Structures are given as C-alpha cells and as structure tokens.
Tab-separated table of C-alpha atoms in Angstrom:
chain	number	residue	atom	x	y	z
A	1	UNK	CA	0.000	0.000	0.000
A	2	UNK	CA	1.526	3.298	-1.075
A	3	UNK	CA	1.104	6.734	0.444
A	4	UNK	CA	-1.383	8.732	-1.668
A	5	UNK	CA	-0.378	12.022	-3.252
A	6	UNK	CA	-0.759	14.899	-0.855
A	7	UNK	CA	-0.122	12.813	2.284
A	8	UNK	CA	2.986	12.524	4.442
A	9	UNK	CA	4.157	9.607	6.569
A	10	UNK	CA	4.345	9.899	10.338
A	11	UNK	CA	6.290	6.851	11.557
A	12	UNK	CA	5.238	4.720	14.503
A	13	UNK	CA	6.905	5.527	17.791
A	14	UNK	CA	7.052	7.849	20.744
A	15	UNK	CA	6.513	11.599	20.814
A	16	UNK	CA	6.180	14.298	23.431
A	17	UNK	CA	2.529	15.224	24.055
A	18	UNK	CA	1.312	18.221	26.068
A	19	UNK	CA	1.196	19.823	28.486
A	20	UNK	CA	-2.399	20.530	27.509
A	21	UNK	CA	-3.437	24.186	27.607
A	22	UNK	CA	-6.988	25.454	27.202
A	23	UNK	CA	-8.138	29.067	27.294
A	24	UNK	CA	-11.912	28.927	26.786
A	25	UNK	CA	-14.951	26.772	27.705
A	26	UNK	CA	-13.091	26.110	30.935
A	27	UNK	CA	-16.133	24.990	32.935
A	28	UNK	CA	-16.516	22.001	30.634
A	29	UNK	CA	-12.792	21.323	30.253
A	30	UNK	CA	-11.390	18.256	32.033
A	31	UNK	CA	-8.182	18.579	34.075
A	32	UNK	CA	-5.301	19.183	31.660
A	33	UNK	CA	-2.957	16.289	30.983
A	34	UNK	CA	0.707	16.941	31.790
A	35	UNK	CA	3.608	16.797	29.362
A	36	UNK	CA	4.226	13.107	28.707
A	37	UNK	CA	5.530	10.623	26.176
A	38	UNK	CA	2.966	8.717	24.120
A	39	UNK	CA	3.310	5.927	21.560
A	40	UNK	CA	1.355	5.963	18.295
A	41	UNK	CA	1.132	3.579	15.373
A	42	UNK	CA	2.213	4.810	11.957
A	43	UNK	CA	-0.270	7.033	10.137
A	44	UNK	CA	-0.373	9.167	7.033
A	45	UNK	CA	-1.768	12.670	7.256
A	46	UNK	CA	-2.661	15.195	4.585
A	47	UNK	CA	0.061	17.766	4.090
A	48	UNK	CA	-2.608	20.480	3.850
A	49	UNK	CA	-6.164	21.093	4.970
A	50	UNK	CA	-8.892	20.422	2.411
A	51	UNK	CA	-9.157	23.405	0.072
A	52	UNK	CA	-12.053	25.300	-1.449
A	53	UNK	CA	-11.353	23.644	-4.814
A	54	UNK	CA	-11.328	20.156	-3.325
A	55	UNK	CA	-14.534	20.875	-1.437
A	56	UNK	CA	-16.216	22.163	-4.584
A	57	UNK	CA	-15.195	19.001	-6.480
A	58	UNK	CA	-16.757	16.938	-3.703
A	59	UNK	CA	-19.980	18.950	-3.861
A	60	UNK	CA	-20.142	18.748	-7.659
A	61	UNK	CA	-19.561	15.001	-7.759
A	62	UNK	CA	-21.853	14.000	-4.913
A	63	UNK	CA	-24.624	16.589	-4.857
A	64	UNK	CA	-24.110	16.812	-1.110
A	65	UNK	CA	-26.409	19.384	0.495
A	66	UNK	CA	-24.017	21.611	2.395
A	67	UNK	CA	-25.582	23.968	4.903
A	68	UNK	CA	-22.481	26.105	5.245
A	69	UNK	CA	-21.490	29.206	3.323
A	70	UNK	CA	-18.795	30.252	0.905
A	71	UNK	CA	-16.534	32.956	2.346
A	72	UNK	CA	-14.210	35.273	0.445
A	73	UNK	CA	-11.763	38.112	1.053
A	74	UNK	CA	-14.084	40.572	-0.658
A	75	UNK	CA	-15.138	42.801	2.185
A	76	UNK	CA	-14.166	46.317	3.165
A	77	UNK	CA	-12.762	47.884	6.312
A	78	UNK	CA	-15.907	46.943	8.217
A	79	UNK	CA	-15.451	43.228	7.557
A	80	UNK	CA	-12.809	41.890	5.174
A	81	UNK	CA	-13.846	38.212	5.167
A	82	UNK	CA	-17.498	37.897	4.203
A	83	UNK	CA	-20.135	35.457	2.976
A	84	UNK	CA	-20.656	35.340	-0.786
A	85	UNK	CA	-23.475	33.733	-2.730
A	86	UNK	CA	-21.507	31.425	-5.020
A	87	UNK	CA	-18.179	29.644	-5.143
A	88	UNK	CA	-15.362	32.248	-5.188
A	89	UNK	CA	-12.733	30.965	-7.659
A	90	UNK	CA	-10.039	33.245	-6.281
A	91	UNK	CA	-10.254	31.239	-3.025
A	92	UNK	CA	-9.493	27.896	-4.693
A	93	UNK	CA	-6.261	27.336	-2.761
A	94	UNK	CA	-7.555	28.512	0.605
A	95	UNK	CA	-8.607	26.052	3.326
A	96	UNK	CA	-12.322	25.350	3.232
A	97	UNK	CA	-14.237	26.607	6.275
A	98	UNK	CA	-17.792	26.580	7.591
A	99	UNK	CA	-17.878	22.776	7.608
A	100	UNK	CA	-19.237	20.763	10.515
A	101	UNK	CA	-17.550	17.618	11.742
A	102	UNK	CA	-20.352	15.627	10.074
A	103	UNK	CA	-19.691	17.449	6.774
A	104	UNK	CA	-16.021	16.528	7.116
A	105	UNK	CA	-16.819	12.860	7.747
A	106	UNK	CA	-18.977	12.770	4.622
A	107	UNK	CA	-16.051	14.132	2.618
A	108	UNK	CA	-13.832	11.455	4.181
A	109	UNK	CA	-16.193	8.710	2.993
A	110	UNK	CA	-16.236	10.099	-0.540
A	111	UNK	CA	-12.470	10.507	-0.710
A	112	UNK	CA	-11.907	7.032	0.741
A	113	UNK	CA	-13.801	5.504	-2.171
A	114	UNK	CA	-11.852	7.612	-4.669
A	115	UNK	CA	-8.445	6.399	-3.481
A	116	UNK	CA	-9.412	2.941	-2.208
A	117	UNK	CA	-8.084	3.587	1.297
A	118	UNK	CA	-9.981	4.511	4.420
A	119	UNK	CA	-9.653	8.201	5.329
A	120	UNK	CA	-10.967	9.864	8.442
A	121	UNK	CA	-10.123	12.791	10.720
A	122	UNK	CA	-7.075	12.631	12.995
A	123	UNK	CA	-7.245	12.076	16.710
A	124	UNK	CA	-5.969	14.890	18.897
A	125	UNK	CA	-2.793	12.887	19.529
A	126	UNK	CA	-2.186	12.169	15.836
A	127	UNK	CA	-2.705	15.813	14.985
A	128	UNK	CA	-0.282	16.956	17.675
A	129	UNK	CA	2.467	14.522	16.671
A	130	UNK	CA	2.128	15.536	13.015
A	131	UNK	CA	2.381	19.197	14.029
A	132	UNK	CA	5.324	19.108	16.452
A	133	UNK	CA	7.325	15.972	15.711
A	134	UNK	CA	8.815	13.777	18.417
A	135	UNK	CA	10.770	16.290	20.502
A	136	UNK	CA	7.943	18.472	21.787
A	137	UNK	CA	8.197	21.631	19.703
A	138	UNK	CA	5.996	24.511	20.822
A	139	UNK	CA	5.235	25.430	17.201
A	140	UNK	CA	5.607	23.353	14.030
A	141	UNK	CA	8.791	25.259	13.094
A	142	UNK	CA	10.329	25.294	16.569
A	143	UNK	CA	10.290	27.854	19.395
A	144	UNK	CA	10.158	31.261	17.670
A	145	UNK	CA	7.027	33.183	18.601
A	146	UNK	CA	4.785	33.607	15.524
A	147	UNK	CA	4.112	37.318	16.139
A	148	UNK	CA	6.425	38.671	18.853
A	149	UNK	CA	4.777	42.094	18.937
A	150	UNK	CA	1.510	40.490	20.101
A	151	UNK	CA	2.683	38.681	23.213
A	152	UNK	CA	0.559	41.137	25.210
A	153	UNK	CA	-2.680	39.691	23.784
A	154	UNK	CA	-5.014	38.240	26.377
A	155	UNK	CA	-5.613	34.560	25.796
A	156	UNK	CA	-9.348	34.747	25.119
A	157	UNK	CA	-11.113	36.350	23.393
A	158	UNK	CA	-9.493	38.571	20.781
A	159	UNK	CA	-10.915	41.942	21.754
A	160	UNK	CA	-11.333	45.435	20.299
A	161	UNK	CA	-7.872	46.399	21.515
A	162	UNK	CA	-6.485	43.957	18.934
A	163	UNK	CA	-8.766	45.464	16.301
A	164	UNK	CA	-7.457	48.961	16.933
A	165	UNK	CA	-3.862	47.787	17.134
A	166	UNK	CA	-4.048	45.856	13.862
A	167	UNK	CA	-5.518	48.852	12.038
A	168	UNK	CA	-2.301	50.737	12.715
A	169	UNK	CA	0.537	48.248	13.224
A	170	UNK	CA	1.591	45.719	10.594
A	171	UNK	CA	3.097	42.393	11.761
A	172	UNK	CA	6.877	42.527	12.224
A	173	UNK	CA	7.026	38.821	11.619
A	174	UNK	CA	4.160	36.442	10.891
A	175	UNK	CA	5.121	32.785	11.105
A	176	UNK	CA	1.434	31.874	11.406
A	177	UNK	CA	-1.738	33.724	10.437
A	178	UNK	CA	-3.144	34.487	13.875
A	179	UNK	CA	-3.969	37.238	16.313
A	180	UNK	CA	-6.270	39.224	14.050
A	181	UNK	CA	-9.665	40.589	15.014
A	182	UNK	CA	-12.557	38.946	13.182
A	183	UNK	CA	-13.561	42.175	11.425
A	184	UNK	CA	-10.217	42.973	9.815
A	185	UNK	CA	-8.528	39.583	9.657
A	186	UNK	CA	-8.564	37.080	6.790
A	187	UNK	CA	-7.074	33.616	6.232
A	188	UNK	CA	-4.188	32.976	3.851
A	189	UNK	CA	-3.815	30.549	0.934
A	190	UNK	CA	-2.330	27.140	1.670
A	191	UNK	CA	1.449	27.360	2.135
A	192	UNK	CA	1.578	31.166	2.050
A	193	UNK	CA	4.006	31.156	4.991
A	194	UNK	CA	6.773	28.692	4.067
A	195	UNK	CA	8.177	28.633	7.623
A	196	UNK	CA	4.857	27.227	8.891
A	197	UNK	CA	5.777	23.613	8.215
A	198	UNK	CA	6.029	20.671	10.597
A	199	UNK	CA	8.929	18.212	10.873
A	200	UNK	CA	6.973	15.794	8.673
A	201	UNK	CA	6.105	18.345	5.993
A	202	UNK	CA	2.593	19.354	7.085
A	203	UNK	CA	1.711	22.932	6.175
A	204	UNK	CA	-0.251	25.480	8.177
A	205	UNK	CA	-0.736	23.533	11.403
A	206	UNK	CA	-0.387	26.749	13.393
A	207	UNK	CA	-3.016	29.422	12.806
A	208	UNK	CA	-5.051	30.124	9.669
A	209	UNK	CA	-7.918	27.749	10.584
A	210	UNK	CA	-8.957	25.439	13.396
A	211	UNK	CA	-9.002	21.769	12.372
A	212	UNK	CA	-11.462	19.102	13.500
A	213	UNK	CA	-10.308	15.961	15.310
A	214	UNK	CA	-12.212	12.860	16.429
A	215	UNK	CA	-11.232	13.310	20.089
A	216	UNK	CA	-13.774	14.376	22.684
A	217	UNK	CA	-13.235	17.681	24.441
A	218	UNK	CA	-14.546	16.085	27.607
A	219	UNK	CA	-15.295	12.343	27.920
A	220	UNK	CA	-18.516	13.237	29.720
A	221	UNK	CA	-19.716	15.399	26.787
A	222	UNK	CA	-20.092	12.967	23.868
A	223	UNK	CA	-21.154	15.510	21.230
A	224	UNK	CA	-18.311	18.012	21.434
A	225	UNK	CA	-14.871	17.486	19.934
A	226	UNK	CA	-11.397	18.960	20.082
A	227	UNK	CA	-10.169	21.370	17.439
A	228	UNK	CA	-6.484	22.153	17.065
A	229	UNK	CA	-4.212	24.758	15.545
A	230	UNK	CA	-5.802	28.111	16.307
A	231	UNK	CA	-6.965	30.397	13.526
A	232	UNK	CA	-6.596	33.804	11.924
A	233	UNK	CA	-9.245	35.222	14.276
A	234	UNK	CA	-7.894	33.739	17.508
A	235	UNK	CA	-4.951	34.833	19.624
A	236	UNK	CA	-1.280	34.130	19.035
A	237	UNK	CA	-1.371	31.854	22.082
A	238	UNK	CA	-3.730	29.384	20.389
A	239	UNK	CA	-1.115	28.477	17.769
A	240	UNK	CA	0.909	26.401	20.243
A	241	UNK	CA	0.781	22.749	19.241
A	242	UNK	CA	-0.409	21.596	22.665
A	243	UNK	CA	-3.356	23.995	22.954
A	244	UNK	CA	-6.772	22.344	22.658
A	245	UNK	CA	-10.184	23.882	22.239
A	246	UNK	CA	-13.764	23.028	21.377
A	247	UNK	CA	-15.629	25.108	18.839
A	248	UNK	CA	-18.702	24.941	21.044
A	249	UNK	CA	-20.147	23.175	24.066
A	250	UNK	CA	-23.712	24.105	23.135
A	251	UNK	CA	-23.924	23.270	19.409
A	252	UNK	CA	-22.797	19.663	18.743
A	253	UNK	CA	-19.771	19.155	16.507
A	254	UNK	CA	-21.976	17.398	13.947
A	255	UNK	CA	-23.861	20.667	13.426
A	256	UNK	CA	-21.328	23.381	14.257
A	257	UNK	CA	-19.985	25.482	11.373
A	258	UNK	CA	-17.872	28.636	11.478
A	259	UNK	CA	-15.717	30.778	9.212
A	260	UNK	CA	-12.563	29.689	11.020
A	261	UNK	CA	-12.939	25.895	11.122
A	262	UNK	CA	-11.925	23.296	8.550
A	263	UNK	CA	-10.189	19.912	8.461
A	264	UNK	CA	-7.466	17.661	7.071
A	265	UNK	CA	-7.507	13.901	6.465
A	266	UNK	CA	-5.618	11.006	8.009
A	267	UNK	CA	-5.071	7.400	6.893
A	268	UNK	CA	-4.105	4.468	9.109
A	269	UNK	CA	-2.190	2.073	6.824
A	270	UNK	CA	-3.722	-1.374	6.590
A	271	UNK	CA	-7.203	-0.318	7.708
A	272	UNK	CA	-9.656	-1.489	5.062
A	273	UNK	CA	-12.632	0.406	3.686
C-alpha cells in the first residue's frame, strides 16, 4: 500500500505530548494532561487542509447538500472576510471553512472511495504529533514566537484592543496567520508562509484555521470534539501545538460550522474500507 499524493508519513513511535493548555470553555474542560511521552502507530496525514477547490469538487460530484457558506476576502474595512453567494474561484487554494464535523466525515467517505483507502479525521494525539514531531516543539517550526509584537494579547477572546492595534501596526514577523480581530482579519492561501511547516512536511498547522479531530473535548460530553491549531481570528497563544479547544459546548460538533474551522484527512495504513 503506497502513500497517496498529498499525504505525508508519520512513523510509529514515541513523541512528546502536552502539556495541555486550554483558554476557553473552561467549565466544561477536564483537568489538563501533563507533558508526557505517548506511543502511536504509523499514520499518514494530509500535508494540507482540504481546500475550497477540493470541497467544490466533492460537492459537484456527490450533490451533497451543504448547509455552510462560501466565504471570500471581498469585504471592506468593516469586515474583510465575508459570505458570498456562489463559489469564489479566487479562493481555490484557501482552506475550506464553515464545515461541521459531520460534513467533514462525509467528505472522508467520498475521498476514501476515490483512493481505495480509508480516510478519516485525525485524533488529537495524531494531529499533535504531526504538528510538532517527536521532541515536543511549541510550534511546528520550533520555538520562535509567531508574532512577537503580540505577546501582550489576552488569551481569550481577541478583543477590540487587537482590532485597533491591527488597524495601525503591521506584523513585524508572521510565522502563522493568527492574532487578528474577526472584522479585519482574513485567512491565507495554503502554504503562504513557508516557515509554517512541521517536521513531517505538514503545512499550516499553526493558525489560519482550526481543524477538526475525532477526540472528545470532555469524555462526559459525547457531542463536542477537540479542534487544534488556532486560527486567523484567535490569539497568538492558540497556535501552540499543545493547545486544545472546542468550537462549542452548546452546538454539537456534527452541526457546528464557522468561518474559522476546517479539516485535514488522516489514513491508518492497513485499515480497510
């Protein structure tokens, strides 16, 4: 069985996981797990999140009724990233957003049949290993802060002080698209920041968009799942590889959609359709 195009191999073995950090939905958050060494089987993970173009191909081929919206960088100073009525071709190489976990699983089923191998969403642990490697990096690229001028940001939420700041001050260095206010921030195309690459070759695992996993946010809340990576509209702190969040603890993952949440695929070699 060969690794499909667009996937990278993450070998079996140990990696440093944690320490878990969570900044929101704290009442529902279980006690954080400490920094520890975990063992995982080999898996193959998509080098990039699913793009607008890939999502459109899925919709065209299946007729799937998607209840999300197309978003595009067509707004003005009041809101740069806005809903548009039809597929925006200029966004073809951007990560698709506004997909629920159930939407993502439906895509996984379709893609599995196309390549003849079972695809699904990564677990939280798979995602974290793919993002940071074996040695416990804070960010996919290492230890450099993605936007050093924003270390003053409070951890949640991004507030109007960030909005005012970002109207005036341009990033000195942006190793991940993060820390923007939702009115004047936008995502970037896949691979726009070449430094934002993991030890295994995964792009954009810090910032840009949150990514769904199959792991529960809290074992006692069966309908709400972990998202990883942070996003363009969340703080710089959320881009750390060991930060975990849940998009919601009121709207189940199967139904939750937002302009900052997408997904990437994973394959466990040897698992049949």
